[in-house]
Coordinates of C-alpha atoms in Angstrom, one line a residue:
X10 CA -83.5 -110.4 -150.0
X11 CA -82.2 -112.5 -147.1
X12 CA -82.4 -116.3 -147.5
X13 CA -85.8 -117.6 -146.5
X14 CA -87.7 -114.5 -147.5
X15 CA -90.1 -114.4 -150.5
X16 CA -91.7 -111.8 -152.7
X17 CA -95.5 -112.3 -152.8
X18 CA -98.5 -110.4 -154.1
X19 CA -100.5 -108.7 -151.4
X20 CA -103.7 -110.6 -152.4
X21 CA -102.0 -113.9 -151.6
X22 CA -101.4 -113.1 -147.9
X23 CA -104.9 -111.7 -147.3
X24 CA -108.1 -113.5 -146.3
X25 CA -110.1 -110.5 -147.5
X26 CA -109.6 -107.2 -149.3
X27 CA -112.4 -104.8 -149.7
X28 CA -113.4 -101.2 -149.1
X29 CA -116.1 -99.3 -147.3
X30 CA -119.4 -98.1 -148.7
X31 CA -119.4 -96.4 -152.1
X32 CA -122.6 -94.5 -151.3
X33 CA -121.9 -91.9 -148.6
X34 CA -124.7 -92.4 -146.0
X35 CA -126.3 -89.7 -143.8
X36 CA -124.0 -89.3 -140.8
X37 CA -124.5 -87.4 -137.6
X38 CA -122.5 -85.9 -134.6
X39 CA -123.9 -88.6 -132.3
X40 CA -125.4 -92.0 -133.0
X41 CA -125.0 -95.8 -132.7
X42 CA -122.0 -96.7 -134.8
X43 CA -118.9 -94.8 -135.7
X44 CA -118.4 -93.8 -139.3
X45 CA -114.7 -94.0 -140.3
X46 CA -113.3 -92.1 -143.3
X47 CA -109.8 -91.2 -144.6
X48 CA -109.6 -88.2 -142.2
X49 CA -109.6 -90.6 -139.2
X50 CA -106.8 -92.9 -140.5
X51 CA -103.3 -91.9 -139.2
X52 CA -100.0 -93.8 -139.1
X53 CA -100.3 -94.3 -135.4
X54 CA -103.9 -95.6 -135.5
X55 CA -107.5 -94.4 -135.8
X56 CA -108.1 -90.8 -134.6
X57 CA -111.6 -90.2 -133.4
X58 CA -111.5 -86.4 -133.7
X59 CA -114.5 -85.1 -135.6
X60 CA -116.0 -88.6 -135.7
X61 CA -119.5 -89.0 -137.0
X62 CA -122.1 -91.8 -136.7
X63 CA -124.5 -93.8 -138.7
X64 CA -127.7 -95.5 -137.7
X65 CA -127.8 -99.2 -136.9
X66 CA -129.8 -99.9 -140.0
X67 CA -127.1 -98.2 -142.3
X68 CA -124.3 -99.9 -140.3
X69 CA -125.8 -103.3 -140.8
X70 CA -125.8 -103.0 -144.5
X71 CA -122.2 -101.6 -144.7
X72 CA -120.8 -104.1 -142.2
X73 CA -122.2 -107.1 -144.1
X74 CA -119.7 -106.4 -146.9
X75 CA -116.9 -104.6 -145.0
X76 CA -116.5 -105.9 -141.5
X77 CA -113.3 -104.4 -139.8
X78 CA -112.2 -106.3 -136.7
X79 CA -109.5 -105.6 -134.1
X80 CA -106.1 -106.2 -135.7
X81 CA -107.2 -105.7 -139.3
X82 CA -105.2 -103.3 -141.6
X83 CA -106.9 -100.1 -142.7
X84 CA -105.5 -98.4 -145.8
X85 CA -106.4 -95.0 -147.3
X86 CA -106.8 -95.5 -151.1
X87 CA -108.5 -92.3 -152.2
X88 CA -107.5 -88.7 -152.2
X89 CA -104.5 -86.7 -151.1
X90 CA -103.7 -88.9 -148.1
X91 CA -103.7 -92.1 -150.0
X92 CA -101.1 -94.6 -149.0
X93 CA -101.4 -94.3 -145.2
X94 CA -101.8 -97.7 -143.5
X95 CA -102.6 -98.5 -139.9
X96 CA -103.8 -101.4 -137.7
X97 CA -107.3 -101.2 -136.3
X98 CA -107.1 -100.9 -132.5
X99 CA -110.8 -100.5 -131.9
X100 CA -112.6 -103.3 -130.1
X101 CA -116.0 -102.5 -131.6
X102 CA -117.9 -102.6 -134.9
X103 CA -117.9 -99.5 -137.1
X104 CA -118.7 -98.5 -140.7
X105 CA -116.3 -97.2 -143.3
X106 CA -116.4 -95.1 -146.5
X107 CA -114.9 -96.4 -149.7
X108 CA -111.9 -94.1 -149.3
X109 CA -110.5 -96.7 -146.8
X110 CA -109.6 -100.3 -147.7
X111 CA -109.9 -103.2 -145.3
X112 CA -107.2 -106.0 -145.4
X113 CA -107.5 -109.1 -143.3
X114 CA -104.0 -110.8 -143.0
X115 CA -103.9 -114.6 -143.5
X116 CA -102.9 -116.9 -140.7
X117 CA -99.1 -116.8 -140.4
X118 CA -98.8 -113.2 -141.4
X119 CA -98.1 -110.8 -138.5
X120 CA -100.4 -107.9 -138.9
X121 CA -98.0 -105.3 -137.6
X122 CA -95.2 -106.5 -139.9
X123 CA -97.6 -106.3 -142.9
X124 CA -98.6 -102.8 -141.8
X125 CA -95.0 -101.6 -141.4
X126 CA -94.2 -103.1 -144.8
X127 CA -97.1 -101.1 -146.3
X128 CA -95.8 -97.9 -144.5
X129 CA -92.3 -98.4 -146.0
X130 CA -91.1 -95.8 -148.6
X131 CA -90.9 -98.6 -151.2
X132 CA -94.5 -99.6 -150.9
X133 CA -95.8 -96.1 -150.4
X134 CA -94.0 -94.6 -153.3
X135 CA -94.6 -97.4 -155.8
X136 CA -98.3 -97.6 -155.0
X137 CA -99.0 -93.9 -155.1
X138 CA -97.0 -93.7 -158.3
X139 CA -99.7 -95.7 -160.0
X140 CA -102.7 -93.7 -158.7
X141 CA -105.3 -92.8 -161.3
X142 CA -108.3 -90.5 -161.5
X143 CA -109.2 -87.0 -162.7
X144 CA -110.9 -85.1 -159.8
X145 CA -109.9 -87.4 -157.0
X146 CA -106.9 -89.8 -157.6
X147 CA -107.2 -93.2 -156.1
X148 CA -105.6 -96.6 -155.7
X149 CA -108.0 -99.3 -156.9
X150 CA -108.3 -102.5 -155.0
X151 CA -106.8 -104.4 -158.0
X152 CA -103.8 -102.2 -158.0
X153 CA -103.4 -102.6 -154.2
X154 CA -103.7 -106.4 -154.2
X155 CA -101.2 -106.8 -157.1
X156 CA -98.5 -105.0 -155.1
X157 CA -95.4 -107.1 -154.3
X158 CA -94.4 -107.3 -150.6
X159 CA -91.4 -109.1 -149.1
X160 CA -92.3 -111.8 -146.5
X161 CA -89.8 -113.2 -144.0
X162 CA -90.4 -116.4 -141.9
X163 CA -93.1 -116.0 -139.3
X164 CA -90.8 -115.7 -136.3
X165 CA -88.8 -113.0 -138.1
X166 CA -91.9 -111.1 -138.9
X167 CA -92.8 -111.0 -135.2
X168 CA -89.2 -109.9 -134.3
X169 CA -89.2 -107.2 -137.0
X170 CA -92.6 -105.8 -135.9
X171 CA -91.6 -105.9 -132.2
X172 CA -88.3 -104.1 -132.8
X173 CA -89.9 -101.6 -135.2
X174 CA -92.6 -100.8 -132.6
X175 CA -89.8 -100.2 -130.0
X176 CA -87.9 -97.9 -132.4
X177 CA -91.0 -96.0 -133.2
X178 CA -91.8 -95.5 -129.5
X179 CA -88.2 -94.3 -129.0
X180 CA -88.5 -91.9 -131.9
X181 CA -91.8 -90.5 -130.6
X182 CA -90.3 -90.1 -127.2
X183 CA -87.3 -88.3 -128.6
X184 CA -89.5 -86.0 -130.6
X185 CA -91.7 -85.4 -127.6
X186 CA -88.6 -84.6 -125.5
X187 CA -87.3 -82.3 -128.3
X188 CA -90.7 -80.5 -128.4
X189 CA -90.6 -80.1 -124.7
X190 CA -87.1 -78.6 -124.9
X191 CA -88.1 -76.2 -127.7
X192 CA -91.1 -75.1 -125.7
X193 CA -88.8 -74.5 -122.7
X194 CA -86.5 -72.5 -124.9
X195 CA -89.4 -70.3 -126.1
X196 CA -90.6 -69.8 -122.6
X197 CA -87.1 -68.9 -121.4
X198 CA -86.6 -66.4 -124.3
X199 CA -89.9 -64.8 -123.4
X200 CA -89.0 -64.6 -119.7
X201 CA -85.6 -63.0 -120.5
X202 CA -87.4 -60.2 -122.4
X203 CA -90.0 -59.8 -119.6
X204 CA -87.4 -59.5 -116.9
X205 CA -85.5 -57.0 -119.0
X206 CA -88.4 -54.5 -119.4
X207 CA -89.2 -54.7 -115.7
X208 CA -85.6 -53.9 -114.6
X209 CA -84.9 -57.4 -113.3
X210 CA -82.4 -58.7 -115.8
X211 CA -79.3 -56.9 -114.6
X212 CA -78.6 -55.3 -111.2
X213 CA -79.7 -51.7 -110.6
X214 CA -76.8 -49.3 -110.2
X215 CA -77.5 -46.1 -108.1
X216 CA -74.7 -44.4 -110.0
X217 CA -76.6 -44.6 -113.3
X218 CA -77.9 -41.3 -114.7
X219 CA -81.7 -41.5 -114.2
X220 CA -83.8 -42.0 -117.3
X221 CA -85.6 -38.6 -116.5
X222 CA -82.4 -36.8 -117.5
X223 CA -82.2 -38.7 -120.8
X224 CA -85.8 -37.8 -121.5
X225 CA -85.1 -34.1 -120.7
X226 CA -82.3 -34.1 -123.2
X227 CA -84.6 -35.6 -125.8
X228 CA -87.2 -33.0 -125.1
X229 CA -84.5 -30.2 -125.4
X230 CA -83.3 -31.6 -128.7
X231 CA -86.9 -31.7 -130.1
X232 CA -87.4 -28.1 -129.0
X233 CA -84.3 -27.0 -130.9
X234 CA -85.6 -28.8 -134.0
X235 CA -88.9 -27.1 -133.6
X236 CA -87.2 -23.7 -133.4
X237 CA -85.2 -24.6 -136.6
X238 CA -88.5 -25.5 -138.3
X239 CA -87.4 -29.0 -139.0
X240 CA -90.3 -30.6 -137.1
X241 CA -93.7 -29.4 -135.9
X242 CA -94.7 -29.0 -132.3
X243 CA -97.0 -31.8 -131.0
X244 CA -100.0 -30.0 -129.6
X245 CA -100.8 -33.1 -127.4
X246 CA -97.2 -33.6 -126.1
X247 CA -97.4 -35.3 -122.8
X248 CA -95.2 -35.4 -119.7
X249 CA -95.7 -38.4 -117.3
X250 CA -94.5 -38.0 -113.7
X251 CA -94.9 -39.5 -110.3
X252 CA -96.7 -37.4 -107.8
X253 CA -96.1 -37.0 -104.0
X254 CA -98.8 -39.6 -103.5
X255 CA -96.8 -42.1 -105.5
X256 CA -99.4 -42.1 -108.3
X257 CA -98.6 -41.6 -111.9
X258 CA -99.9 -38.4 -113.6
X259 CA -99.9 -37.2 -117.2
X260 CA -99.8 -33.5 -118.2
X261 CA -101.1 -32.6 -121.7
X262 CA -101.1 -28.8 -122.1
X263 CA -102.8 -27.4 -118.9
X264 CA -104.6 -30.7 -118.1
X265 CA -103.3 -33.1 -115.6
X266 CA -104.9 -36.5 -115.0
X267 CA -104.0 -39.6 -113.0
X268 CA -103.0 -42.6 -115.2
X269 CA -102.4 -45.3 -112.6
X270 CA -104.9 -47.6 -114.3
X271 CA -102.8 -47.5 -117.5
X272 CA -99.5 -48.3 -115.9
X273 CA -99.1 -52.1 -116.6
X274 CA -96.4 -53.0 -114.1
X275 CA -93.9 -51.6 -111.6
X276 CA -90.5 -50.3 -112.7
X277 CA -87.3 -49.2 -110.8
X278 CA -87.3 -45.7 -109.4
X279 CA -84.7 -44.4 -111.9
X280 CA -86.8 -45.5 -114.9
X281 CA -89.6 -43.5 -116.6
X282 CA -92.8 -44.1 -118.4
X283 CA -93.4 -42.2 -121.6
X284 CA -95.7 -42.3 -124.7
X285 CA -93.9 -43.9 -127.6
X286 CA -94.4 -40.8 -129.8
X287 CA -92.4 -38.7 -127.4
X288 CA -89.2 -40.8 -127.8
X289 CA -89.6 -41.0 -131.6
X290 CA -89.1 -38.6 -134.5
X291 CA -91.0 -40.8 -136.9
X292 CA -93.8 -43.3 -136.6
X293 CA -95.3 -43.9 -140.1
X294 CA -96.9 -46.8 -141.9
X295 CA -96.4 -47.8 -145.5
X296 CA -98.5 -47.1 -148.6
X297 CA -102.3 -47.4 -148.2
X298 CA -102.6 -47.5 -152.0
X299 CA -99.6 -49.3 -153.3
X300 CA -98.7 -48.8 -157.0
X301 CA -98.8 -51.6 -159.6
X302 CA -96.2 -54.3 -159.4
X303 CA -93.7 -54.3 -162.3
X304 CA -93.6 -57.4 -164.6
X305 CA -89.8 -57.6 -164.2
X306 CA -87.3 -57.4 -161.3
X307 CA -86.1 -53.8 -160.6
X308 CA -83.8 -52.4 -157.9
X309 CA -86.8 -50.7 -156.2
X310 CA -88.6 -52.9 -153.6
X311 CA -91.9 -52.6 -151.8
X312 CA -92.1 -55.1 -148.9
X313 CA -95.0 -56.0 -146.6
X314 CA -95.5 -57.7 -143.3
X315 CA -94.7 -61.1 -144.8
X316 CA -91.2 -59.9 -145.3
X317 CA -90.6 -59.0 -141.6
X318 CA -89.5 -61.8 -139.4
X319 CA -88.3 -61.5 -135.8
X320 CA -84.9 -59.8 -136.2
X321 CA -84.6 -59.9 -140.0
X322 CA -86.0 -59.0 -143.4
X323 CA -86.6 -62.2 -145.3
X324 CA -88.4 -63.9 -148.2
X325 CA -87.3 -61.0 -150.4
X326 CA -88.2 -63.0 -153.6
X327 CA -91.8 -62.3 -152.7
X328 CA -92.0 -58.5 -152.9
X329 CA -93.5 -55.9 -155.2
X330 CA -91.1 -54.4 -157.7
X331 CA -91.6 -50.7 -158.5
X332 CA -90.4 -48.4 -161.2
X333 CA -88.1 -45.6 -160.1
X334 CA -90.8 -42.9 -160.3
X335 CA -93.2 -44.8 -158.1
X336 CA -90.4 -45.7 -155.6
X337 CA -89.5 -42.0 -155.2
X338 CA -93.1 -41.1 -154.4
X339 CA -93.6 -44.0 -151.9
X340 CA -90.2 -43.4 -150.3
X341 CA -91.2 -39.8 -149.4
X342 CA -93.6 -41.3 -146.9
X343 CA -91.5 -43.8 -145.0
X344 CA -87.9 -42.6 -145.9
X345 CA -86.3 -45.5 -144.1
X346 CA -82.9 -45.1 -142.5
X347 CA -80.4 -47.5 -141.0
X348 CA -81.4 -48.1 -137.4
X349 CA -85.1 -47.6 -138.0
X350 CA -87.4 -50.3 -136.5
X351 CA -89.8 -52.1 -138.8
X352 CA -92.9 -53.3 -137.0
X353 CA -95.8 -55.4 -138.5
X354 CA -99.1 -53.7 -137.6
X355 CA -101.7 -55.2 -139.9
X356 CA -102.8 -58.8 -140.2
X357 CA -99.5 -60.3 -138.9
X358 CA -99.0 -58.3 -135.7
X359 CA -95.9 -57.5 -133.6
X360 CA -93.0 -58.9 -135.6
X361 CA -90.1 -56.5 -135.8
X362 CA -86.5 -56.0 -137.0
X363 CA -84.0 -53.2 -137.2
X364 CA -83.1 -52.0 -140.7
X365 CA -79.4 -52.5 -141.4
X366 CA -79.2 -50.8 -144.8
X367 CA -80.0 -53.9 -146.9
X368 CA -81.7 -54.1 -149.2
X369 CA -81.4 -50.6 -150.6
X370 CA -84.3 -48.7 -152.3
X371 CA -86.8 -50.1 -149.9
X372 CA -90.3 -48.9 -149.1
X373 CA -93.4 -50.6 -147.6
X374 CA -97.1 -51.4 -147.8
X375 CA -99.4 -50.3 -145.0
X376 CA -98.9 -53.5 -143.0
X377 CA -95.4 -52.3 -141.9
X378 CA -94.8 -49.3 -139.7
X379 CA -91.4 -47.6 -139.7
X380 CA -90.2 -46.2 -136.3
X381 CA -87.3 -43.9 -135.9
X382 CA -86.5 -43.5 -132.1
X383 CA -84.5 -41.1 -130.0
X384 CA -83.5 -43.9 -127.6
X385 CA -81.3 -47.0 -128.3
X386 CA -83.3 -48.8 -131.1
X387 CA -82.2 -52.2 -129.8
X388 CA -83.8 -51.5 -126.5
X389 CA -87.0 -50.3 -128.0
X390 CA -87.1 -53.4 -130.2
X391 CA -86.6 -55.6 -127.1
X392 CA -89.6 -53.8 -125.5
X393 CA -91.7 -54.5 -128.6
X394 CA -90.7 -58.2 -128.6
X395 CA -91.4 -58.6 -124.9
X396 CA -94.6 -60.5 -123.8
X397 CA -96.3 -57.4 -122.5
X398 CA -96.3 -55.6 -125.8
X399 CA -97.0 -58.7 -127.8
X400 CA -100.1 -59.3 -125.8
X401 CA -101.0 -55.6 -125.8
X402 CA -100.9 -55.3 -129.6
X403 CA -102.9 -58.5 -130.1
X404 CA -105.6 -57.6 -127.6
X405 CA -106.0 -54.0 -128.8
X406 CA -105.9 -54.6 -132.6
X407 CA -109.2 -53.7 -134.4
X408 CA -110.8 -54.7 -137.6
X409 CA -112.8 -57.6 -139.1
X410 CA -111.2 -59.0 -142.2
X411 CA -107.7 -58.0 -141.1
X412 CA -106.8 -56.9 -137.6
X413 CA -104.7 -53.8 -137.4
X414 CA -102.9 -51.8 -134.7
X415 CA -103.0 -48.3 -136.1
X416 CA -100.7 -45.3 -135.8
X417 CA -102.7 -43.4 -133.2
X418 CA -102.7 -46.5 -131.0
X419 CA -99.0 -47.1 -131.5
X420 CA -98.0 -43.5 -130.8
X421 CA -99.8 -43.6 -127.5
X422 CA -98.3 -46.9 -126.2
X423 CA -96.7 -46.5 -122.8
X424 CA -93.0 -47.4 -122.9
X425 CA -90.8 -47.9 -119.9
X426 CA -87.4 -46.3 -120.4
X427 CA -84.3 -47.3 -118.3
X428 CA -81.2 -45.2 -117.7
X429 CA -79.0 -45.2 -120.8
X430 CA -76.2 -47.1 -119.2
X431 CA -78.6 -49.8 -118.0
X432 CA -80.0 -50.1 -121.5
X433 CA -76.4 -51.0 -122.6
X434 CA -75.9 -53.6 -119.8
X435 CA -79.3 -55.1 -120.3
X436 CA -78.8 -55.5 -124.1
X437 CA -75.4 -57.1 -123.6
X438 CA -76.8 -59.7 -121.1
X439 CA -80.0 -60.4 -123.1
X440 CA -78.0 -60.7 -126.4
X441 CA -75.6 -63.2 -124.8
X442 CA -78.3 -65.4 -123.3
X443 CA -80.6 -65.3 -126.4
X444 CA -77.8 -66.2 -128.7
X445 CA -77.1 -69.3 -126.7
X446 CA -80.8 -70.2 -126.7
X447 CA -81.0 -69.7 -130.5
X448 CA -78.0 -71.9 -131.0
X449 CA -79.6 -74.7 -128.9
X450 CA -82.9 -74.2 -130.8
X451 CA -81.1 -74.5 -134.2
X452 CA -79.3 -77.6 -133.1
X453 CA -82.6 -79.3 -132.2
X454 CA -84.2 -78.3 -135.5

């Protein structure tokens, strides 16, 4: 230690060391005196969230032995949060539970210096290392008061506490600024996606082939597959068009109805609205009755919504391993291909990624829906990530224990489709901007 400093036992620099009541009293949402427990003690002070109260009679009994005053040090000594120290900043009497210790610094000891010393990794780790107990571990008062603490001269104590306070304020300010920037990045990312699906991210080009022609090609290709017997005809196939009155109509079979109330926002004239099922050749969820997990690692993986993050498959150590026979049975249902979109539709809603071929031998539980689309999959994923769809899937999910957005709902979602060439320009622009935002986000984290 520097010259002029001394090691001392904590007890020797305190006028009083005690703890709150050992008999938890009746406490109420409102009352005469605040009742402070470990949950209210934080590094930056006393937090009055979820505060309860005791009667004047109960407080008088507790306060006679444990009388916290402004500037005293409060220290959590029982339970999981033991070791947190703070300075009392309340200018009023209150009662405390025994999970919190009260330390009154001696004259000549700067209370904030003493608090920062008790918050230091040295004091925190050595004190918590000696905790004892079976159900609830605790630091006894004798253990606490026997701790060694370095004490500098009084003037230096004040300098250290003042400088430390300034540094903490600066750190908090930096963290707040960082949080503000991260929030701005998230808002910007969301806005980019929102502009994209409304046709406002890149300039419109009158030379673009209209989306209506793209959809006609898709319908023609489906008709050919139906003739070949490769797919079945959808008896409820719909065609959405804009009438002479500028309203949107949907034709299903011989029935035509106005769907203006379903159209969520305006799109450019050369874009089209369509039901998701009409631009996909597969929308299927994973197993509703997954087979037993193998005791050992195998090459055959069954993943769930926990493994789908935005843009990637992850946490692949936490999956269900199948035998080859079970995998073949399950894979007949989803039969995932490169370029398929994986969308979480149960419990965790709306996260998606595009399958790139890794890992192989992959199938899914019910919480993941596999989508194979006839349009550019990257554009459809962008639409699914956009604020409109994220809000839509959340608001329309059903269920009690676990919310789900089920196949019939997903198949009938309205999707706005741009011209093919605009999809390409839009994706290039969005990708460039989002990559820059992600780099900035990663640098802050």
